[in-house]
CSV table of C-alpha atoms in Angstrom, one decimal:
chain,number,residue,atom,x,y,z
X,1,MET,CA,44.8,71.2,13.4
X,2,SER,CA,41.2,70.4,12.7
X,3,ASP,CA,40.2,72.9,15.3
X,4,VAL,CA,42.0,75.8,13.5
X,5,GLN,CA,39.2,77.2,11.4
X,6,PRO,CA,38.1,80.7,10.5
X,7,GLU,CA,35.9,81.9,13.3
X,8,ALA,CA,35.3,85.1,15.2
X,9,VAL,CA,36.1,83.7,18.6
X,10,GLY,CA,39.5,82.2,17.8
X,11,VAL,CA,41.5,79.5,19.4
X,12,ARG,CA,43.5,79.7,22.7
X,13,THR,CA,47.0,78.5,23.2
X,14,HIS,CA,47.7,75.5,25.4
X,15,PRO,CA,46.2,75.7,29.0
X,16,LEU,CA,49.6,74.8,30.5
X,17,THR,CA,51.0,78.0,29.2
X,18,SER,CA,50.6,79.6,32.6
X,19,VAL,CA,52.6,76.8,34.3
X,20,VAL,CA,55.5,77.1,31.8
X,21,GLN,CA,55.5,80.9,32.2
X,22,GLY,CA,55.6,80.6,35.9
X,23,ALA,CA,58.5,78.1,35.8
X,24,LEU,CA,60.4,80.5,33.5
X,25,TRP,CA,59.9,83.4,35.9
X,26,ALA,CA,61.0,81.3,38.8
X,27,ALA,CA,64.1,80.3,37.0
X,28,ALA,CA,64.9,83.9,36.1
X,29,ALA,CA,64.4,85.0,39.7
X,30,SER,CA,66.6,82.3,41.1
X,31,PHE,CA,69.3,83.0,38.6
X,32,GLY,CA,69.2,86.7,39.5
X,33,LEU,CA,69.5,85.8,43.2
X,34,ILE,CA,72.4,83.5,42.7
X,35,SER,CA,74.2,86.1,40.7
X,36,SER,CA,73.7,88.7,43.4
X,37,ILE,CA,75.0,86.3,46.0
X,38,PHE,CA,78.2,85.7,44.0
X,39,THR,CA,78.7,89.4,43.7
X,40,GLY,CA,78.4,89.9,47.4
X,41,ASP,CA,74.8,91.2,47.5
X,42,GLY,CA,71.8,89.1,48.4
X,43,TRP,CA,68.9,89.6,50.8
X,44,GLY,CA,70.5,91.0,53.8
X,45,ASP,CA,70.9,88.6,56.8
X,46,MET,CA,68.5,86.0,55.3
X,47,SER,CA,70.1,82.6,54.6
X,48,ALA,CA,70.8,81.7,51.0
X,49,VAL,CA,68.5,78.7,51.1
X,50,LEU,CA,65.6,80.7,52.4
X,51,SER,CA,66.2,83.4,49.8
X,52,LEU,CA,66.3,80.8,47.1
X,53,VAL,CA,63.0,79.3,48.2
X,54,ILE,CA,61.3,82.7,48.4
X,55,SER,CA,62.6,83.6,44.9
X,56,LEU,CA,61.5,80.3,43.4
X,57,GLY,CA,58.0,80.5,45.0
X,58,GLY,CA,57.5,84.2,44.3
X,59,GLY,CA,58.6,83.8,40.7
X,60,LEU,CA,56.4,80.8,40.2
X,61,VAL,CA,53.3,82.5,41.6
X,62,VAL,CA,53.8,85.8,39.8
X,63,GLY,CA,54.7,84.0,36.6
X,64,MET,CA,51.7,81.7,36.7
X,65,LEU,CA,49.4,84.6,37.4
X,66,VAL,CA,50.7,86.7,34.5
X,67,GLY,CA,50.8,83.6,32.3
X,68,TYR,CA,47.2,82.7,33.1
X,69,LEU,CA,46.0,86.2,32.4
X,70,SER,CA,48.0,86.3,29.1
X,71,TRP,CA,46.6,82.9,28.1
X,72,ARG,CA,43.1,83.9,29.1
X,73,PHE,CA,43.0,86.9,26.9
X,74,THR,CA,45.0,85.6,23.9
X,75,ARG,CA,43.4,83.9,20.9
X,76,TYR,CA,44.5,83.4,17.3
X,77,VAL,CA,42.3,83.2,14.2
X,78,ILE,CA,43.1,81.8,10.8
X,79,ASP,CA,40.9,83.1,8.0
X,80,GLY,CA,41.2,83.2,4.2
X,81,THR,CA,43.7,86.1,4.0
X,82,GLU,CA,45.6,86.4,7.3
X,83,LEU,CA,46.5,85.2,10.7
X,84,ARG,CA,45.1,87.3,13.5
X,85,ILE,CA,46.3,87.3,17.1
X,86,ASN,CA,44.1,89.1,19.6
X,87,SER,CA,45.7,89.8,23.0
X,88,GLY,CA,45.7,92.3,25.9
X,89,ILE,CA,44.2,92.3,29.4
X,90,VAL,CA,43.5,96.1,29.9
X,91,THR,CA,44.5,97.4,26.5
X,92,LYS,CA,43.3,95.1,23.7
X,93,ALA,CA,45.5,94.5,20.6
X,94,SER,CA,44.9,92.7,17.4
X,95,ARG,CA,48.0,91.7,15.4
X,96,ARG,CA,47.1,90.9,11.7
X,97,ILE,CA,49.6,89.0,9.6
X,98,PRO,CA,48.8,88.7,5.9
X,99,TYR,CA,50.0,85.4,4.6
X,100,GLU,CA,52.0,87.0,1.8
X,101,ARG,CA,54.2,88.8,4.3
X,102,ILE,CA,55.3,85.7,6.2
X,103,GLN,CA,59.0,85.0,5.6
X,104,SER,CA,59.6,82.1,7.8
X,105,VAL,CA,58.0,80.2,10.7
X,106,ASP,CA,60.2,78.7,13.4
X,107,ILE,CA,59.6,76.5,16.4
X,108,ALA,CA,61.4,76.9,19.7
X,109,GLU,CA,61.2,74.4,22.6
X,110,PRO,CA,62.6,75.9,25.8
X,111,LEU,CA,63.6,73.3,28.4
X,112,VAL,CA,60.6,73.9,30.6
X,113,ALA,CA,58.2,73.8,27.7
X,114,ARG,CA,59.7,70.6,26.4
X,115,VAL,CA,59.0,68.9,29.8
X,116,PHE,CA,55.3,69.5,29.1
X,117,GLY,CA,55.5,68.7,25.3
X,118,LEU,CA,54.9,72.4,24.4
X,119,ALA,CA,56.6,74.7,21.9
X,120,GLU,CA,56.6,78.4,20.9
X,121,LEU,CA,55.8,79.3,17.3
X,122,ARG,CA,57.8,82.3,16.0
X,123,ILE,CA,56.6,84.0,12.8
X,124,GLU,CA,59.0,86.3,10.9
X,125,MET,CA,57.5,88.8,8.5
X,126,ALA,CA,59.0,91.2,6.0
X,127,GLY,CA,59.9,94.3,8.0
X,128,GLY,CA,62.2,95.6,10.7
X,129,LYS,CA,62.4,95.3,14.4
X,130,ASP,CA,58.7,94.6,15.0
X,131,SER,CA,58.5,91.9,12.3
X,132,ARG,CA,58.4,89.0,14.7
X,133,THR,CA,55.2,87.6,16.3
X,134,SER,CA,55.1,84.6,18.6
X,135,LEU,CA,52.5,82.3,20.0
X,136,ARG,CA,53.3,80.8,23.5
X,137,PHE,CA,52.7,77.9,24.0
X,138,LEU,CA,51.2,75.2,21.8
X,139,ALA,CA,51.3,71.5,21.9
X,140,LEU,CA,54.3,70.5,19.7
X,141,ALA,CA,52.2,68.6,17.2
X,142,ASP,CA,49.9,71.6,16.9
X,143,ALA,CA,52.8,74.0,16.4
X,144,ARG,CA,54.1,71.8,13.6
X,145,ASP,CA,50.7,71.6,12.0
X,146,LEU,CA,50.2,75.3,12.3
X,147,ARG,CA,53.6,76.0,10.8
X,148,ARG,CA,52.7,73.8,7.8
X,149,VAL,CA,49.4,75.6,7.3
X,150,LEU,CA,51.0,79.1,7.5
X,151,LEU,CA,53.9,78.2,5.2
X,152,ALA,CA,51.5,76.6,2.7
X,153,ARG,CA,49.3,79.7,2.6
X,154,ALA,CA,52.4,82.0,2.5
X,155,HIS,CA,53.3,80.2,-0.7
X,156,GLY,CA,49.9,80.6,-2.1
X,157,GLU,CA,48.7,77.0,-1.5
X,158,THR,CA,45.1,77.0,-0.4
X,159,HIS,CA,44.0,73.5,-1.4
X,160,GLU,CA,42.9,70.8,1.1
X,161,GLY,CA,46.3,69.1,1.2
X,162,GLU,CA,48.2,72.2,2.3
X,163,ALA,CA,49.0,70.8,5.7
X,164,VAL,CA,50.9,67.8,4.3
X,165,GLU,CA,54.4,67.7,5.7
X,166,GLU,CA,57.0,69.1,3.3
X,167,GLN,CA,59.4,66.5,1.9
X,168,ARG,CA,62.9,67.3,3.1
X,169,THR,CA,66.3,66.0,2.3
X,170,ILE,CA,68.9,65.7,5.1
X,171,ILE,CA,72.1,67.5,4.0
X,172,THR,CA,74.2,66.7,7.1
X,173,VAL,CA,73.9,65.8,10.8
X,174,VAL,CA,76.8,67.1,12.9
X,175,PRO,CA,77.8,64.6,15.6
X,176,PRO,CA,77.8,66.1,19.1
X,177,GLU,CA,81.3,64.8,19.7
X,178,ARG,CA,82.6,66.7,16.7
X,179,VAL,CA,81.1,69.9,18.1
X,180,MET,CA,82.7,69.3,21.5
X,181,ILE,CA,86.1,68.6,19.9
X,182,GLY,CA,85.9,71.8,17.9
X,183,THR,CA,84.9,73.8,21.0
X,184,VAL,CA,87.8,72.4,23.0
X,185,LEU,CA,90.2,73.3,20.2
X,186,SER,CA,89.0,76.9,19.9
X,187,LEU,CA,91.4,79.5,21.3
X,188,ASP,CA,88.9,81.3,23.4
X,189,PHE,CA,87.9,78.1,25.1
X,190,LEU,CA,91.5,77.2,25.7
X,191,PHE,CA,92.3,80.7,27.1
X,192,ALA,CA,89.2,80.6,29.4
X,193,ALA,CA,89.9,77.1,30.7
X,194,ILE,CA,93.7,77.7,31.2
X,195,GLY,CA,93.0,81.0,32.9
X,196,SER,CA,90.5,79.5,35.3
X,197,ILE,CA,92.9,76.7,36.2
X,198,VAL,CA,95.8,79.0,36.7
X,199,LEU,CA,93.8,81.3,39.0
X,200,ILE,CA,92.5,78.3,41.0
X,201,VAL,CA,95.9,76.8,41.4
X,202,GLY,CA,97.4,80.2,42.3
X,203,ALA,CA,94.6,80.8,44.9
X,204,ILE,CA,95.3,77.5,46.6
X,205,TRP,CA,99.1,77.9,46.5
X,206,PHE,CA,99.1,81.4,48.0
X,207,GLY,CA,95.9,81.0,50.1
X,208,GLU,CA,94.2,84.0,48.6
X,209,PHE,CA,91.1,82.4,47.2
X,210,VAL,CA,88.8,85.4,48.0
X,211,VAL,CA,91.1,87.7,45.9
X,212,ALA,CA,91.3,85.2,43.0
X,213,LEU,CA,87.5,84.9,43.1
X,214,GLY,CA,87.2,88.2,41.2
X,215,GLY,CA,89.0,86.7,38.2
X,216,ILE,CA,87.6,83.1,38.5
X,217,ILE,CA,84.0,84.3,38.3
X,218,PRO,CA,84.2,86.2,34.9
X,219,LEU,CA,86.5,83.5,33.4
X,220,GLY,CA,84.1,80.7,34.6
X,221,THR,CA,81.1,82.7,33.2
X,222,TRP,CA,82.9,83.1,29.9
X,223,LEU,CA,83.6,79.4,29.9
X,224,ALA,CA,80.0,78.5,30.6
X,225,GLN,CA,78.8,80.8,27.9
X,226,ILE,CA,81.1,79.2,25.3
X,227,ILE,CA,79.9,75.7,26.4
X,228,ALA,CA,76.2,76.8,26.3
X,229,LYS,CA,76.4,78.5,22.9
X,230,ARG,CA,78.6,76.1,21.1
X,231,ILE,CA,77.8,72.7,22.6
X,232,LEU,CA,74.4,72.7,24.2
X,233,GLN,CA,72.8,75.0,21.5
X,234,GLN,CA,74.4,73.1,18.6
X,235,TRP,CA,73.8,69.6,20.0
X,236,ASP,CA,72.5,67.1,17.4
X,237,PHE,CA,72.7,69.8,14.7
X,238,THR,CA,70.7,68.7,11.6
X,239,LEU,CA,70.7,70.7,8.3
X,240,SER,CA,68.0,69.7,5.8
X,241,ARG,CA,66.7,71.0,2.5
X,242,GLY,CA,63.2,71.7,1.4
X,243,GLN,CA,61.4,73.4,-1.4
X,244,GLY,CA,61.5,76.8,0.2
X,245,GLY,CA,64.8,76.8,1.9
X,246,LEU,CA,67.0,75.2,4.5
X,247,ARG,CA,65.9,74.0,8.0
X,248,ILE,CA,68.1,73.8,11.0
X,249,GLU,CA,67.2,71.7,14.1
X,250,ARG,CA,69.4,71.8,17.1
X,251,GLY,CA,69.7,71.9,20.9
X,252,LEU,CA,70.2,69.6,23.8
X,253,LEU,CA,68.2,71.2,26.6
X,254,SER,CA,66.2,73.7,24.6
X,255,ARG,CA,65.4,72.6,21.0
X,256,THR,CA,64.8,74.9,18.0
X,257,SER,CA,63.7,74.3,14.5
X,258,GLN,CA,64.8,77.3,12.3
X,259,THR,CA,63.9,77.8,8.7
X,260,ILE,CA,66.1,79.8,6.4
X,261,PRO,CA,64.4,80.8,3.1
X,262,PHE,CA,66.7,81.0,0.2
X,263,SER,CA,65.5,84.5,-0.7
X,264,ARG,CA,66.4,85.9,2.8
X,265,VAL,CA,70.1,85.0,2.7
X,266,GLN,CA,72.0,88.3,2.5
X,267,GLY,CA,75.5,86.9,2.7
X,268,ILE,CA,77.7,84.1,4.1
X,269,ALA,CA,80.8,84.3,6.4
X,270,ILE,CA,83.4,81.5,6.4
X,271,LYS,CA,85.2,81.5,9.8
X,272,GLU,CA,88.4,79.5,10.1
X,273,PRO,CA,89.9,79.6,13.6
X,274,PHE,CA,93.7,79.2,13.9
X,275,VAL,CA,93.7,75.6,15.3
X,276,TRP,CA,90.9,74.4,13.1
X,277,ARG,CA,92.8,75.3,9.9
X,278,ARG,CA,95.3,72.6,10.7
X,279,PHE,CA,92.4,70.0,10.4
X,280,GLY,CA,90.7,71.7,7.5
X,281,TRP,CA,87.7,72.7,9.6
X,282,LEU,CA,85.6,75.8,9.4
X,283,ARG,CA,82.3,77.4,10.5
X,284,LEU,CA,79.7,78.9,8.3
X,285,GLU,CA,77.6,81.9,9.5
X,286,VAL,CA,74.9,83.6,7.5
X,287,ASP,CA,73.2,87.0,7.4
X,288,ILE,CA,69.4,86.5,7.3
X,289,ALA,CA,67.2,89.5,6.6
X,290,GLY,CA,65.3,90.6,9.7
X,291,TYR,CA,66.9,88.3,12.2
X,292,ALA,CA,69.6,90.6,13.5
X,293,ALA,CA,67.0,93.2,14.5
X,294,HIS,CA,65.9,91.0,17.3
X,295,GLY,CA,69.2,90.2,18.8
X,296,ASP,CA,70.3,87.0,20.6
X,297,ASP,CA,68.3,87.6,23.7
X,298,GLU,CA,65.1,86.3,22.3
X,299,GLY,CA,66.3,82.8,21.8
X,300,VAL,CA,68.7,80.7,19.9
X,301,ASP,CA,66.6,80.7,16.8
X,302,SER,CA,68.2,84.1,16.0
X,303,SER,CA,71.5,82.3,15.7
X,304,SER,CA,73.4,83.0,12.5
X,305,ILE,CA,75.2,79.7,12.5
X,306,LEU,CA,74.7,77.8,9.3
X,307,LEU,CA,77.2,75.0,10.1
X,308,PRO,CA,78.9,74.9,13.5
X,309,ILE,CA,81.8,72.8,12.2
X,310,SER,CA,82.4,71.4,8.8
X,311,ASP,CA,85.0,70.3,6.3
X,312,ARG,CA,85.7,72.3,3.1
X,313,ILE,CA,83.8,70.0,0.7
X,314,LEU,CA,80.5,70.1,2.6
X,315,ALA,CA,80.8,73.9,3.3
X,316,ASP,CA,81.4,74.6,-0.4
X,317,ALA,CA,78.3,72.5,-1.4
X,318,VAL,CA,76.1,74.4,1.1
X,319,ILE,CA,77.5,77.8,-0.1
X,320,ALA,CA,76.9,76.9,-3.7
X,321,GLU,CA,73.3,76.0,-2.9
X,322,LEU,CA,72.6,79.3,-1.2
X,323,ILE,CA,74.7,81.5,-3.5
X,324,PRO,CA,75.3,79.8,-6.8
X,325,GLY,CA,78.5,80.8,-8.6
X,326,SER,CA,80.3,82.0,-5.5
X,327,ALA,CA,83.5,79.9,-5.7
X,328,VAL,CA,86.0,81.9,-3.7
X,329,ASP,CA,89.1,80.4,-5.3
X,330,ASP,CA,88.0,81.8,-8.7
X,331,VAL,CA,87.7,85.4,-7.6
X,332,PRO,CA,90.4,87.9,-8.8
X,333,GLN,CA,92.1,89.4,-5.7
X,334,THR,CA,93.1,92.9,-4.9
X,335,ALA,CA,95.4,92.7,-1.8
X,336,ALA,CA,96.3,95.4,0.8
X,337,PRO,CA,99.7,96.9,-0.2
X,338,LYS,CA,102.8,96.6,2.0
X,339,ARG,CA,102.6,100.2,3.1
X,340,SER,CA,99.4,99.4,5.1
X,341,ARG,CA,101.4,97.2,7.6
X,342,MET,CA,101.5,100.1,10.1
X,343,PHE,CA,97.8,99.6,10.6
X,344,ALA,CA,98.1,95.8,10.9
X,345,PRO,CA,101.8,94.6,11.2
X,346,ILE,CA,100.8,91.0,10.6
X,347,GLY,CA,97.3,91.0,9.4
X,348,TRP,CA,97.9,93.1,6.3
X,349,ARG,CA,99.3,90.1,4.5
X,350,TYR,CA,95.9,88.3,4.7
X,351,ARG,CA,93.6,91.1,3.5
X,352,TRP,CA,92.2,91.2,0.0
X,353,VAL,CA,88.9,91.8,-1.8
X,354,GLY,CA,87.6,90.6,-5.1
X,355,ALA,CA,84.5,90.0,-7.2
X,356,ASN,CA,83.2,87.7,-9.9
X,357,GLU,CA,80.0,87.8,-11.9
X,358,ARG,CA,77.8,86.8,-8.9
X,359,THR,CA,79.5,87.9,-5.7
X,360,PHE,CA,81.7,90.3,-3.8
X,361,VAL,CA,84.3,88.6,-1.5
X,362,ALA,CA,86.4,90.0,1.3
X,363,ARG,CA,89.0,88.2,3.4
X,364,GLU,CA,91.0,89.2,6.5
X,365,GLY,CA,92.4,87.8,9.7
X,366,TRP,CA,95.4,85.6,10.6
X,367,ILE,CA,94.3,84.2,14.0
X,368,GLU,CA,90.7,83.6,12.8
X,369,ARG,CA,90.5,83.9,9.0
X,370,THR,CA,87.2,85.3,7.9
X,371,THR,CA,85.9,85.3,4.3
X,372,SER,CA,82.7,87.2,3.6
X,373,ILE,CA,80.6,86.5,0.5
X,374,VAL,CA,77.9,88.9,-0.6
X,375,PRO,CA,75.7,88.4,-3.7
X,376,HIS,CA,75.8,91.5,-5.9
X,377,HIS,CA,72.0,91.9,-5.8
X,378,LYS,CA,72.0,91.9,-2.0
X,379,THR,CA,74.4,94.9,-1.8
X,380,GLN,CA,72.6,97.7,0.1
X,381,SER,CA,75.2,100.4,-0.3
X,382,VAL,CA,79.0,100.9,-0.8
X,383,GLU,CA,81.2,103.2,1.3
X,384,LEU,CA,84.7,104.6,0.7
X,385,ARG,CA,86.4,105.8,3.9
X,386,GLN,CA,89.8,107.5,4.3
X,387,GLY,CA,91.2,108.9,7.5
X,388,PRO,CA,94.1,111.4,7.9
X,389,LEU,CA,96.7,108.7,8.4
X,390,GLN,CA,95.3,106.7,5.5
X,391,ARG,CA,95.6,109.8,3.2
X,392,ARG,CA,99.2,110.2,4.1
X,393,ARG,CA,99.8,106.5,3.2
X,394,ARG,CA,97.6,106.7,0.1
X,395,LEU,CA,95.2,104.1,1.5
X,396,ALA,CA,91.5,103.8,1.8
X,397,THR,CA,88.9,101.4,3.3
X,398,ILE,CA,85.8,100.2,1.4
X,399,GLU,CA,82.7,98.7,3.0
X,400,VAL,CA,80.0,96.7,1.2
X,401,HIS,CA,77.0,97.1,3.4
X,402,THR,CA,74.6,94.3,4.3
X,403,PRO,CA,72.1,93.8,7.1
X,404,GLN,CA,73.6,93.6,10.6
X,405,GLY,CA,75.1,90.2,11.2
X,406,PRO,CA,78.3,88.1,10.9
X,407,VAL,CA,79.1,89.1,7.3
X,408,ASP,CA,81.6,92.0,7.3
X,409,ALA,CA,82.5,92.6,3.6
X,410,ASP,CA,85.2,95.2,4.2
X,411,GLY,CA,88.4,95.9,2.3
X,412,ARG,CA,90.6,97.7,4.9
X,413,ASN,CA,93.6,99.9,4.0
X,414,LEU,CA,93.7,99.2,0.3
X,415,ASP,CA,95.5,101.3,-2.3
X,416,GLU,CA,93.3,104.4,-2.7
X,417,ARG,CA,93.1,104.2,-6.4
X,418,ASP,CA,92.2,100.5,-6.3
X,419,ALA,CA,89.6,101.2,-3.6
X,420,ARG,CA,87.9,103.9,-5.7
X,421,ALA,CA,87.8,101.7,-8.7
X,422,ILE,CA,86.4,98.8,-6.7
X,423,VAL,CA,83.6,101.0,-5.2
X,424,LEU,CA,82.5,102.2,-8.6
X,425,ALA,CA,82.6,98.7,-10.1
X,426,GLN,CA,80.6,97.2,-7.2
X,427,LEU,CA,77.9,99.9,-7.5
X,428,ASP,CA,77.6,99.0,-11.2
X,429,ARG,CA,77.5,95.3,-10.4
X,430,ALA,CA,74.8,95.7,-7.8
X,431,ARG,CA,72.6,97.8,-10.1
X,432,ALA,CA,73.0,95.3,-12.9
X,433,ALA,CA,72.2,92.4,-10.7
X,434,ARG,CA,69.1,94.0,-9.3
X,435,ALA,CA,67.9,94.9,-12.7
């Protein structure tokens, strides 16, 4: 990164950005066309092959033109106090990112960009929905160097050796075959696969393939989404530890390198699917401040998965590192009373909440057991809710609010007196922890 110096003109991203952008547009146009063909639409009487060629060519040309103009008018500047990104073709914009506001810097390598050795740099800042800034696209080596520089300056390191690679310790590497086995043994995968097979066999047996197509397409789409999110995205999953937090690297086709600073962890959810429990397996998901505001449509780096599949010993070690003193087994439990079974005839037996000196814990679910862990100082607010039927049964629901994400620390249909006492006690714990 010797060319990244404070200067008024700034530095452009990689010249092949326009080619990558064009390929992404072409892929999106082709995907849209294929979807419309399957749903019975399309481009009139034009053949499917010709339509596909036109969509590919048109998407490539338009994407390359837009990508070139974007590349031509985008520059980034690093000075002593901030990163500045200047962009805009007609309307000029200058995004200024003070180093002290940088929370994390992630690297995403979409499949097309990987072909050219390029990557996208995604910068998360303290803030809400507009807290993310990205640079598309840089050479992978430059993206890694720039990440090191930005993280070093965000931590107040301005000496000459700030771009030295941070020393990291590998915590675990999840083998792809274990991810595949876990996916195949998940109930939603089994339902989608069995449903698709039954529909295909039935269509062949009764000769009504066109009618069955209406069910096969959504089931097949569901199956493809499960495979993409749980196998392709989590392929070669590597979790490592550094001075500032954990780093997750994953992906078969598109590769991402995601950083989770310790200070941004708002809570952890332990997911134990029905079949997995027989093998002692579980999945860890995490609430990260700011990530949920972007949604999943901006890439897999917004994923909340901390460990896609793990045994209990490794999971407990990772949880203890992120939230010390959060041993679930040591938490005094307040369970839902028997009179709450009208709201959950089976699930009421598995609902309880509790707290120790460091965390609030809530558990529920019998098909997929979920345990949510929230540090007291991350509690945003606490709510007590009671509907008319709950009042008749002397029940109430409490919610410990955290940022949007997989952690759902709720105590549903508890005894109303217990619920009020838990709410007041949790407010006191949160105030004391923040103080």
